[in-house]
Amino acid sequence: PSVTSGRIIPDVAADAAGSTGYFMVAQNTPQVVGGTSAATPLWAAMLSRILQSGKKIGFLTPRLYSPTSTTSGKPLGTLGCRDITSGSNKSGNAAGGYSAGVGYDACTGWGSPNGKALADNL
């Protein structure tokens, strides 16, 4: 994929839909929840587990845009994330939005986390 010089937001994504998000039990009520308040802790928990395994992460954001010794010259984000190729973040208002596509895009960044692949390639 083509990588733009510098940082573009978003860097990564996670399932944030309220209908397909994360199963949890809150106040004895089983439910599926979504939103950034669910997606952000998913990334935090995954990175904590990677750190516990002994991997060094440092500041992850610039590392996603750079190759590592195990990525054959590709940015870490291409191997450590699952590419999201459909959907959009269009809101229907004047702000517009972007569509997901193959490779890095302004809708989902590098994609959703693949914890094992990310840990293996750090």
Short mmCIF file of N, CA, C and O in Angstrom, two decimals:
data_model
loop_
_atom_site.label_atom_id
_atom_site.label_comp_id
_atom_site.label_asym_id
_atom_site.label_seq_id
_atom_site.Cartn_x
_atom_site.Cartn_y
_atom_site.Cartn_z
N PRO A 1 0.81 -1.20 0.00
CA PRO A 1 0.00 0.00 0.00
C PRO A 1 0.85 1.26 0.00
O PRO A 1 2.00 1.24 0.42
N SER A 2 0.27 2.30 -0.45
CA SER A 2 0.95 3.59 -0.47
C SER A 2 0.83 4.23 0.91
O SER A 2 -0.26 4.26 1.49
N VAL A 3 1.92 4.71 1.45
CA VAL A 3 1.90 5.33 2.77
C VAL A 3 2.17 6.81 2.61
O VAL A 3 3.16 7.21 2.00
N THR A 4 1.27 7.62 3.12
CA THR A 4 1.42 9.06 3.06
C THR A 4 2.45 9.50 4.09
O THR A 4 2.50 8.98 5.19
N SER A 5 3.27 10.46 3.74
CA SER A 5 4.26 10.99 4.66
C SER A 5 3.56 11.66 5.83
O SER A 5 2.63 12.43 5.64
N GLY A 6 3.99 11.35 7.03
CA GLY A 6 3.37 11.93 8.22
C GLY A 6 2.22 11.08 8.71
O GLY A 6 1.95 10.00 8.21
N ARG A 7 1.54 11.59 9.67
CA ARG A 7 0.46 10.85 10.33
C ARG A 7 -0.89 11.34 9.85
O ARG A 7 -1.13 12.53 9.70
N ILE A 8 -1.78 10.38 9.61
CA ILE A 8 -3.16 10.67 9.25
C ILE A 8 -4.04 9.97 10.26
O ILE A 8 -3.76 8.87 10.69
N ILE A 9 -5.11 10.60 10.66
CA ILE A 9 -6.02 9.99 11.62
C ILE A 9 -7.17 9.38 10.86
O ILE A 9 -7.69 10.00 9.93
N PRO A 10 -7.65 8.17 11.12
CA PRO A 10 -7.26 7.33 12.24
C PRO A 10 -6.04 6.45 11.92
O PRO A 10 -5.78 6.16 10.77
N ASP A 11 -5.35 6.04 12.97
CA ASP A 11 -4.23 5.12 12.79
C ASP A 11 -4.71 3.68 12.71
O ASP A 11 -4.18 2.88 11.96
N VAL A 12 -5.71 3.36 13.53
CA VAL A 12 -6.23 2.00 13.61
C VAL A 12 -7.74 2.06 13.87
O VAL A 12 -8.30 3.12 14.09
N ALA A 13 -8.36 0.90 13.87
CA ALA A 13 -9.80 0.81 14.10
C ALA A 13 -10.10 -0.37 15.02
O ALA A 13 -9.22 -1.15 15.35
N ALA A 14 -11.33 -0.49 15.41
CA ALA A 14 -11.85 -1.66 16.13
C ALA A 14 -13.36 -1.62 15.98
O ALA A 14 -13.93 -0.57 15.68
N ASP A 15 -14.00 -2.74 16.17
CA ASP A 15 -15.45 -2.80 16.03
C ASP A 15 -16.09 -1.92 17.10
O ASP A 15 -15.96 -2.18 18.28
N ALA A 16 -16.76 -0.88 16.67
CA ALA A 16 -17.38 0.04 17.61
C ALA A 16 -18.90 0.08 17.45
O ALA A 16 -19.58 0.88 18.08
N ALA A 17 -19.45 -0.79 16.61
CA ALA A 17 -20.90 -0.81 16.40
C ALA A 17 -21.61 -1.37 17.62
O ALA A 17 -21.19 -2.39 18.19
N GLY A 18 -22.66 -0.72 18.02
CA GLY A 18 -23.42 -1.20 19.18
C GLY A 18 -24.08 -2.55 18.95
O GLY A 18 -24.33 -3.29 19.90
N SER A 19 -24.32 -2.91 17.70
CA SER A 19 -24.98 -4.18 17.40
C SER A 19 -24.02 -5.35 17.25
O SER A 19 -24.41 -6.50 17.40
N THR A 20 -22.75 -5.08 16.95
CA THR A 20 -21.79 -6.17 16.72
C THR A 20 -20.53 -6.02 17.56
O THR A 20 -19.54 -6.70 17.31
N GLY A 21 -20.56 -5.17 18.56
CA GLY A 21 -19.39 -4.87 19.37
C GLY A 21 -18.96 -5.99 20.27
O GLY A 21 -18.72 -7.11 19.83
N TYR A 22 -18.93 -5.76 21.56
CA TYR A 22 -18.32 -6.68 22.52
C TYR A 22 -19.35 -7.15 23.54
O TYR A 22 -20.08 -6.36 24.11
N PHE A 23 -19.36 -8.47 23.77
CA PHE A 23 -20.26 -9.03 24.77
C PHE A 23 -19.74 -8.73 26.17
O PHE A 23 -18.56 -8.90 26.44
N MET A 24 -20.61 -8.27 27.01
CA MET A 24 -20.24 -8.02 28.41
C MET A 24 -21.46 -8.19 29.29
O MET A 24 -22.59 -8.25 28.82
N VAL A 25 -21.22 -8.30 30.57
CA VAL A 25 -22.29 -8.35 31.55
C VAL A 25 -22.11 -7.15 32.47
O VAL A 25 -21.07 -7.00 33.10
N ALA A 26 -23.10 -6.29 32.51
CA ALA A 26 -23.06 -5.11 33.37
C ALA A 26 -24.30 -5.11 34.23
O ALA A 26 -25.42 -5.25 33.73
N GLN A 27 -24.13 -4.99 35.52
CA GLN A 27 -25.22 -5.01 36.49
C GLN A 27 -26.11 -6.24 36.27
O GLN A 27 -27.33 -6.15 36.19
N ASN A 28 -25.45 -7.39 36.10
CA ASN A 28 -26.10 -8.68 35.89
C ASN A 28 -26.92 -8.77 34.61
O ASN A 28 -27.77 -9.64 34.48
N THR A 29 -26.67 -7.88 33.66
CA THR A 29 -27.40 -7.88 32.39
C THR A 29 -26.44 -8.14 31.23
O THR A 29 -25.58 -7.31 30.94
N PRO A 30 -26.59 -9.31 30.57
CA PRO A 30 -25.75 -9.59 29.39
C PRO A 30 -26.13 -8.63 28.26
O PRO A 30 -27.31 -8.36 28.03
N GLN A 31 -25.12 -8.10 27.58
CA GLN A 31 -25.40 -7.16 26.49
C GLN A 31 -24.21 -7.07 25.54
O GLN A 31 -23.11 -7.47 25.88
N VAL A 32 -24.48 -6.54 24.36
CA VAL A 32 -23.43 -6.24 23.39
C VAL A 32 -23.30 -4.73 23.36
O VAL A 32 -24.29 -4.02 23.25
N VAL A 33 -22.07 -4.24 23.49
CA VAL A 33 -21.84 -2.80 23.51
C VAL A 33 -20.81 -2.43 22.44
O VAL A 33 -20.06 -3.27 21.98
N GLY A 34 -20.81 -1.18 22.07
CA GLY A 34 -19.86 -0.71 21.06
C GLY A 34 -19.46 0.71 21.37
O GLY A 34 -19.65 1.21 22.48
N GLY A 35 -18.90 1.38 20.39
CA GLY A 35 -18.45 2.76 20.53
C GLY A 35 -16.99 2.82 20.91
O GLY A 35 -16.36 1.82 21.24
N THR A 36 -16.43 4.04 20.85
CA THR A 36 -15.02 4.19 21.19
C THR A 36 -14.76 3.82 22.63
O THR A 36 -13.66 3.42 22.98
N SER A 37 -15.78 3.92 23.48
CA SER A 37 -15.57 3.53 24.87
C SER A 37 -15.42 2.02 25.01
O SER A 37 -15.00 1.53 26.05
N ALA A 38 -15.71 1.27 23.97
CA ALA A 38 -15.45 -0.18 23.96
C ALA A 38 -14.22 -0.50 23.13
O ALA A 38 -13.42 -1.36 23.48
N ALA A 39 -14.02 0.21 22.01
CA ALA A 39 -12.90 -0.09 21.12
C ALA A 39 -11.55 0.30 21.72
O ALA A 39 -10.57 -0.43 21.59
N THR A 40 -11.50 1.42 22.40
CA THR A 40 -10.23 1.89 22.98
C THR A 40 -9.71 0.93 24.05
O THR A 40 -8.54 0.56 24.03
N PRO A 41 -10.55 0.47 24.98
CA PRO A 41 -10.05 -0.51 25.96
C PRO A 41 -9.62 -1.83 25.32
O PRO A 41 -8.73 -2.51 25.84
N LEU A 42 -10.21 -2.20 24.19
CA LEU A 42 -9.77 -3.41 23.49
C LEU A 42 -8.30 -3.27 23.10
O LEU A 42 -7.49 -4.16 23.36
N TRP A 43 -7.94 -2.15 22.48
CA TRP A 43 -6.54 -1.92 22.10
C TRP A 43 -5.65 -1.84 23.33
O TRP A 43 -4.56 -2.42 23.34
N ALA A 44 -6.09 -1.16 24.37
CA ALA A 44 -5.28 -1.03 25.58
C ALA A 44 -5.02 -2.40 26.22
O ALA A 44 -3.88 -2.70 26.62
N ALA A 45 -6.04 -3.23 26.30
CA ALA A 45 -5.88 -4.56 26.90
C ALA A 45 -4.94 -5.43 26.05
O ALA A 45 -4.08 -6.13 26.58
N MET A 46 -5.10 -5.36 24.73
CA MET A 46 -4.24 -6.14 23.85
C MET A 46 -2.78 -5.71 23.99
O MET A 46 -1.89 -6.55 24.11
N LEU A 47 -2.53 -4.42 24.01
CA LEU A 47 -1.16 -3.93 24.16
C LEU A 47 -0.59 -4.29 25.52
O LEU A 47 0.60 -4.61 25.64
N SER A 48 -1.42 -4.29 26.56
CA SER A 48 -0.96 -4.71 27.89
C SER A 48 -0.52 -6.17 27.87
O SER A 48 0.49 -6.52 28.46
N ARG A 49 -1.27 -7.00 27.19
CA ARG A 49 -0.90 -8.42 27.09
C ARG A 49 0.39 -8.60 26.31
O ARG A 49 1.22 -9.44 26.65
N ILE A 50 0.57 -7.81 25.27
CA ILE A 50 1.81 -7.89 24.50
C ILE A 50 3.00 -7.47 25.37
O ILE A 50 4.05 -8.10 25.36
N LEU A 51 2.81 -6.40 26.15
CA LEU A 51 3.87 -5.96 27.07
C LEU A 51 4.18 -7.03 28.10
O LEU A 51 5.35 -7.28 28.42
N GLN A 52 3.14 -7.69 28.64
CA GLN A 52 3.34 -8.75 29.63
C GLN A 52 4.13 -9.92 29.05
O GLN A 52 4.82 -10.62 29.78
N SER A 53 4.05 -10.11 27.74
CA SER A 53 4.78 -11.21 27.12
C SER A 53 6.26 -10.89 26.96
O SER A 53 7.03 -11.73 26.52
N GLY A 54 6.65 -9.66 27.31
CA GLY A 54 8.05 -9.27 27.25
C GLY A 54 8.43 -8.43 26.05
O GLY A 54 9.58 -8.03 25.90
N LYS A 55 7.46 -8.16 25.16
CA LYS A 55 7.75 -7.33 23.99
C LYS A 55 7.88 -5.87 24.41
O LYS A 55 7.21 -5.40 25.32
N LYS A 56 8.73 -5.14 23.72
CA LYS A 56 8.87 -3.71 23.91
C LYS A 56 8.03 -3.01 22.85
O LYS A 56 8.13 -3.35 21.66
N ILE A 57 7.19 -2.09 23.26
CA ILE A 57 6.33 -1.40 22.31
C ILE A 57 6.77 0.05 22.12
O ILE A 57 6.91 0.52 21.00
N GLY A 58 7.02 0.76 23.20
CA GLY A 58 7.32 2.19 23.08
C GLY A 58 6.11 2.94 22.56
O GLY A 58 4.98 2.56 22.83
N PHE A 59 6.34 3.97 21.78
CA PHE A 59 5.25 4.74 21.19
C PHE A 59 4.82 4.01 19.93
O PHE A 59 5.52 4.01 18.91
N LEU A 60 3.67 3.35 19.97
CA LEU A 60 3.22 2.46 18.89
C LEU A 60 2.91 3.19 17.60
O LEU A 60 3.20 2.68 16.52
N THR A 61 2.33 4.37 17.68
CA THR A 61 1.85 5.04 16.47
C THR A 61 2.90 5.13 15.37
O THR A 61 2.65 4.65 14.26
N PRO A 62 4.08 5.70 15.60
CA PRO A 62 5.04 5.76 14.49
C PRO A 62 5.53 4.39 14.05
O PRO A 62 5.90 4.19 12.89
N ARG A 63 5.49 3.43 14.94
CA ARG A 63 5.95 2.08 14.58
C ARG A 63 5.00 1.42 13.57
O ARG A 63 5.42 0.61 12.75
N LEU A 64 3.70 1.77 13.64
CA LEU A 64 2.74 1.20 12.69
C LEU A 64 3.06 1.59 11.25
O LEU A 64 2.73 0.87 10.32
N TYR A 65 3.69 2.74 11.07
CA TYR A 65 3.98 3.27 9.74
C TYR A 65 5.36 2.86 9.22
O TYR A 65 5.73 3.22 8.10
N SER A 66 6.10 2.10 10.01
CA SER A 66 7.47 1.74 9.65
C SER A 66 7.63 0.22 9.59
O SER A 66 6.97 -0.51 10.31
N PRO A 67 8.55 -0.25 8.75
CA PRO A 67 8.84 -1.68 8.74
C PRO A 67 9.63 -2.09 9.98
O PRO A 67 10.26 -1.26 10.62
N THR A 68 9.55 -3.35 10.33
CA THR A 68 10.38 -3.92 11.40
C THR A 68 11.28 -4.98 10.76
O THR A 68 11.17 -5.25 9.56
N SER A 69 12.09 -5.60 11.56
CA SER A 69 13.00 -6.62 11.03
C SER A 69 12.26 -7.85 10.52
O SER A 69 12.84 -8.68 9.82
N THR A 70 10.98 -7.99 10.84
CA THR A 70 10.22 -9.18 10.43
C THR A 70 9.13 -8.91 9.41
O THR A 70 8.39 -9.82 9.06
N THR A 71 9.01 -7.67 8.92
CA THR A 71 7.88 -7.34 8.03
C THR A 71 8.26 -7.25 6.55
O THR A 71 7.46 -6.79 5.74
N SER A 72 9.46 -7.67 6.20
CA SER A 72 9.91 -7.68 4.80
C SER A 72 9.74 -6.32 4.12
O SER A 72 9.28 -6.23 2.98
N GLY A 73 10.05 -5.27 4.85
CA GLY A 73 9.99 -3.93 4.29
C GLY A 73 8.63 -3.28 4.30
O GLY A 73 8.48 -2.13 3.90
N LYS A 74 7.60 -3.99 4.76
CA LYS A 74 6.25 -3.43 4.82
C LYS A 74 6.05 -2.72 6.15
O LYS A 74 6.63 -3.11 7.16
N PRO A 75 5.18 -1.70 6.19
CA PRO A 75 4.87 -1.07 7.48
C PRO A 75 4.25 -2.10 8.44
O PRO A 75 3.48 -2.97 8.02
N LEU A 76 4.58 -1.99 9.71
CA LEU A 76 4.04 -2.90 10.72
C LEU A 76 2.52 -2.97 10.66
O LEU A 76 1.92 -4.03 10.84
N GLY A 77 1.85 -1.84 10.39
CA GLY A 77 0.39 -1.80 10.35
C GLY A 77 -0.22 -2.76 9.34
O GLY A 77 -1.31 -3.26 9.55
N THR A 78 0.49 -3.04 8.24
CA THR A 78 -0.07 -3.95 7.24
C THR A 78 -0.15 -5.39 7.73
O THR A 78 -0.99 -6.15 7.28
N LEU A 79 0.74 -5.76 8.66
CA LEU A 79 0.74 -7.13 9.17
C LEU A 79 0.09 -7.25 10.54
O LEU A 79 -0.44 -8.30 10.89
N GLY A 80 0.14 -6.18 11.33
CA GLY A 80 -0.40 -6.22 12.69
C GLY A 80 -1.86 -5.88 12.80
O GLY A 80 -2.43 -5.92 13.88
N CYS A 81 -2.49 -5.58 11.66
CA CYS A 81 -3.91 -5.24 11.65
C CYS A 81 -4.61 -5.98 10.52
O CYS A 81 -4.00 -6.31 9.50
N ARG A 82 -5.90 -6.21 10.71
CA ARG A 82 -6.73 -6.81 9.66
C ARG A 82 -7.30 -5.66 8.83
O ARG A 82 -8.00 -4.79 9.36
N ASP A 83 -7.02 -5.67 7.56
CA ASP A 83 -7.49 -4.61 6.67
C ASP A 83 -9.02 -4.64 6.58
O ASP A 83 -9.62 -5.69 6.39
N ILE A 84 -9.62 -3.49 6.75
CA ILE A 84 -11.07 -3.35 6.60
C ILE A 84 -11.29 -2.70 5.24
O ILE A 84 -10.81 -1.60 4.98
N THR A 85 -11.99 -3.40 4.34
CA THR A 85 -12.09 -2.94 2.96
C THR A 85 -13.47 -2.44 2.55
O THR A 85 -13.66 -2.03 1.42
N SER A 86 -14.43 -2.48 3.46
CA SER A 86 -15.76 -1.96 3.10
C SER A 86 -16.32 -1.19 4.28
O SER A 86 -15.92 -1.37 5.42
N GLY A 87 -17.27 -0.32 3.97
CA GLY A 87 -17.90 0.51 4.99
C GLY A 87 -17.41 1.95 4.88
O GLY A 87 -16.59 2.28 4.03
N SER A 88 -17.96 2.79 5.72
CA SER A 88 -17.55 4.20 5.70
C SER A 88 -17.79 4.81 7.07
O SER A 88 -18.45 4.22 7.92
N ASN A 89 -17.25 6.00 7.25
CA ASN A 89 -17.54 6.76 8.47
C ASN A 89 -18.31 8.03 8.12
O ASN A 89 -18.26 9.01 8.83
N LYS A 90 -19.03 7.97 7.02
CA LYS A 90 -19.83 9.11 6.58
C LYS A 90 -20.99 9.30 7.53
O LYS A 90 -21.68 8.36 7.92
N SER A 91 -21.20 10.54 7.91
CA SER A 91 -22.25 10.84 8.90
C SER A 91 -23.50 11.43 8.29
O SER A 91 -24.50 11.58 8.97
N GLY A 92 -23.47 11.80 7.04
CA GLY A 92 -24.65 12.37 6.41
C GLY A 92 -24.77 13.87 6.64
O GLY A 92 -25.70 14.50 6.18
N ASN A 93 -23.84 14.45 7.36
CA ASN A 93 -23.88 15.90 7.55
C ASN A 93 -22.78 16.56 6.71
O ASN A 93 -22.10 15.90 5.94
N ALA A 94 -22.60 17.83 6.88
CA ALA A 94 -21.63 18.57 6.08
C ALA A 94 -20.19 18.10 6.29
O ALA A 94 -19.33 18.36 5.45
N ALA A 95 -19.91 17.40 7.39
CA ALA A 95 -18.55 16.94 7.65
C ALA A 95 -18.11 15.87 6.66
O ALA A 95 -16.92 15.65 6.47
N GLY A 96 -19.07 15.21 6.04
CA GLY A 96 -18.73 14.17 5.07
C GLY A 96 -18.18 12.93 5.73
O GLY A 96 -18.67 12.50 6.77
N GLY A 97 -17.14 12.38 5.18
CA GLY A 97 -16.53 11.17 5.72
C GLY A 97 -15.73 10.47 4.65
O GLY A 97 -15.53 11.00 3.55
N TYR A 98 -15.27 9.27 4.95
CA TYR A 98 -14.42 8.52 4.05
C TYR A 98 -14.91 7.08 3.94
O TYR A 98 -15.58 6.58 4.83
N SER A 99 -14.52 6.43 2.86
CA SER A 99 -14.87 5.03 2.65
C SER A 99 -13.64 4.16 2.92
O SER A 99 -12.51 4.56 2.64
N ALA A 100 -13.89 2.97 3.44
CA ALA A 100 -12.81 2.00 3.64
C ALA A 100 -12.40 1.44 2.28
O ALA A 100 -13.22 1.38 1.35
N GLY A 101 -11.17 1.02 2.16
CA GLY A 101 -10.67 0.43 0.93
C GLY A 101 -9.49 -0.46 1.23
O GLY A 101 -9.11 -0.65 2.39
N VAL A 102 -8.89 -1.01 0.22
CA VAL A 102 -7.75 -1.90 0.39
C VAL A 102 -6.54 -1.09 0.88
O VAL A 102 -6.25 -0.02 0.37
N GLY A 103 -5.86 -1.60 1.91
CA GLY A 103 -4.70 -0.93 2.47
C GLY A 103 -5.10 0.18 3.42
O GLY A 103 -6.26 0.29 3.84
N TYR A 104 -4.14 1.00 3.77
CA TYR A 104 -4.40 2.11 4.68
C TYR A 104 -5.42 3.05 4.07
O TYR A 104 -5.36 3.36 2.89
N ASP A 105 -6.39 3.50 4.87
CA ASP A 105 -7.37 4.48 4.40
C ASP A 105 -7.77 5.40 5.54
O ASP A 105 -7.54 5.10 6.71
N ALA A 106 -8.38 6.52 5.18
CA ALA A 106 -8.76 7.54 6.16
C ALA A 106 -10.03 7.18 6.92
O ALA A 106 -10.47 7.94 7.77
N CYS A 107 -10.60 6.03 6.65
CA CYS A 107 -11.79 5.58 7.38
C CYS A 107 -11.40 4.66 8.54
O CYS A 107 -11.88 4.84 9.65
N THR A 108 -10.53 3.68 8.28
CA THR A 108 -10.19 2.68 9.30
C THR A 108 -8.70 2.59 9.58
O THR A 108 -8.27 1.69 10.30
N GLY A 109 -7.91 3.49 9.02
CA GLY A 109 -6.46 3.44 9.24
C GLY A 109 -5.90 2.13 8.72
O GLY A 109 -6.22 1.70 7.61
N TRP A 110 -5.07 1.48 9.52
CA TRP A 110 -4.49 0.19 9.14
C TRP A 110 -5.49 -0.94 9.29
O TRP A 110 -5.30 -2.02 8.75
N GLY A 111 -6.57 -0.75 10.09
CA GLY A 111 -7.58 -1.78 10.28
C GLY A 111 -7.73 -2.16 11.74
O GLY A 111 -7.26 -1.45 12.63
N SER A 112 -8.38 -3.28 11.98
CA SER A 112 -8.62 -3.75 13.34
C SER A 112 -7.45 -4.62 13.82
O SER A 112 -6.72 -5.17 13.00
N PRO A 113 -7.28 -4.75 15.14
CA PRO A 113 -6.09 -5.43 15.64
C PRO A 113 -6.05 -6.93 15.37
O PRO A 113 -7.05 -7.61 15.45
N ASN A 114 -4.86 -7.39 15.04
CA ASN A 114 -4.54 -8.81 14.98
C ASN A 114 -3.42 -8.98 16.01
O ASN A 114 -2.25 -8.81 15.69
N GLY A 115 -3.80 -9.23 17.25
CA GLY A 115 -2.87 -9.22 18.37
C GLY A 115 -1.67 -10.12 18.19
O GLY A 115 -0.53 -9.72 18.45
N LYS A 116 -1.88 -11.34 17.71
CA LYS A 116 -0.76 -12.27 17.54
C LYS A 116 0.20 -11.76 16.48
O LYS A 116 1.41 -11.74 16.69
N ALA A 117 -0.33 -11.33 15.35
CA ALA A 117 0.54 -10.83 14.28
C ALA A 117 1.27 -9.56 14.71
O ALA A 117 2.44 -9.38 14.39
N LEU A 118 0.59 -8.70 15.46
CA LEU A 118 1.24 -7.48 15.94
C LEU A 118 2.38 -7.85 16.88
O LEU A 118 3.51 -7.36 16.72
N ALA A 119 2.11 -8.74 17.83
CA ALA A 119 3.14 -9.16 18.79
C ALA A 119 4.31 -9.85 18.07
O ALA A 119 5.47 -9.58 18.37
N ASP A 120 3.99 -10.69 17.11
CA ASP A 120 5.05 -11.42 16.38
C ASP A 120 5.95 -10.48 15.59
O ASP A 120 7.11 -10.82 15.35
N ASN A 121 5.44 -9.35 15.16
CA ASN A 121 6.20 -8.45 14.29
C ASN A 121 6.75 -7.21 14.99
O ASN A 121 7.36 -6.36 14.34
N LEU A 122 6.55 -7.10 16.29
CA LEU A 122 7.13 -5.97 17.03
C LEU A 122 8.60 -6.22 17.29
O LEU A 122 9.06 -7.31 17.46
#
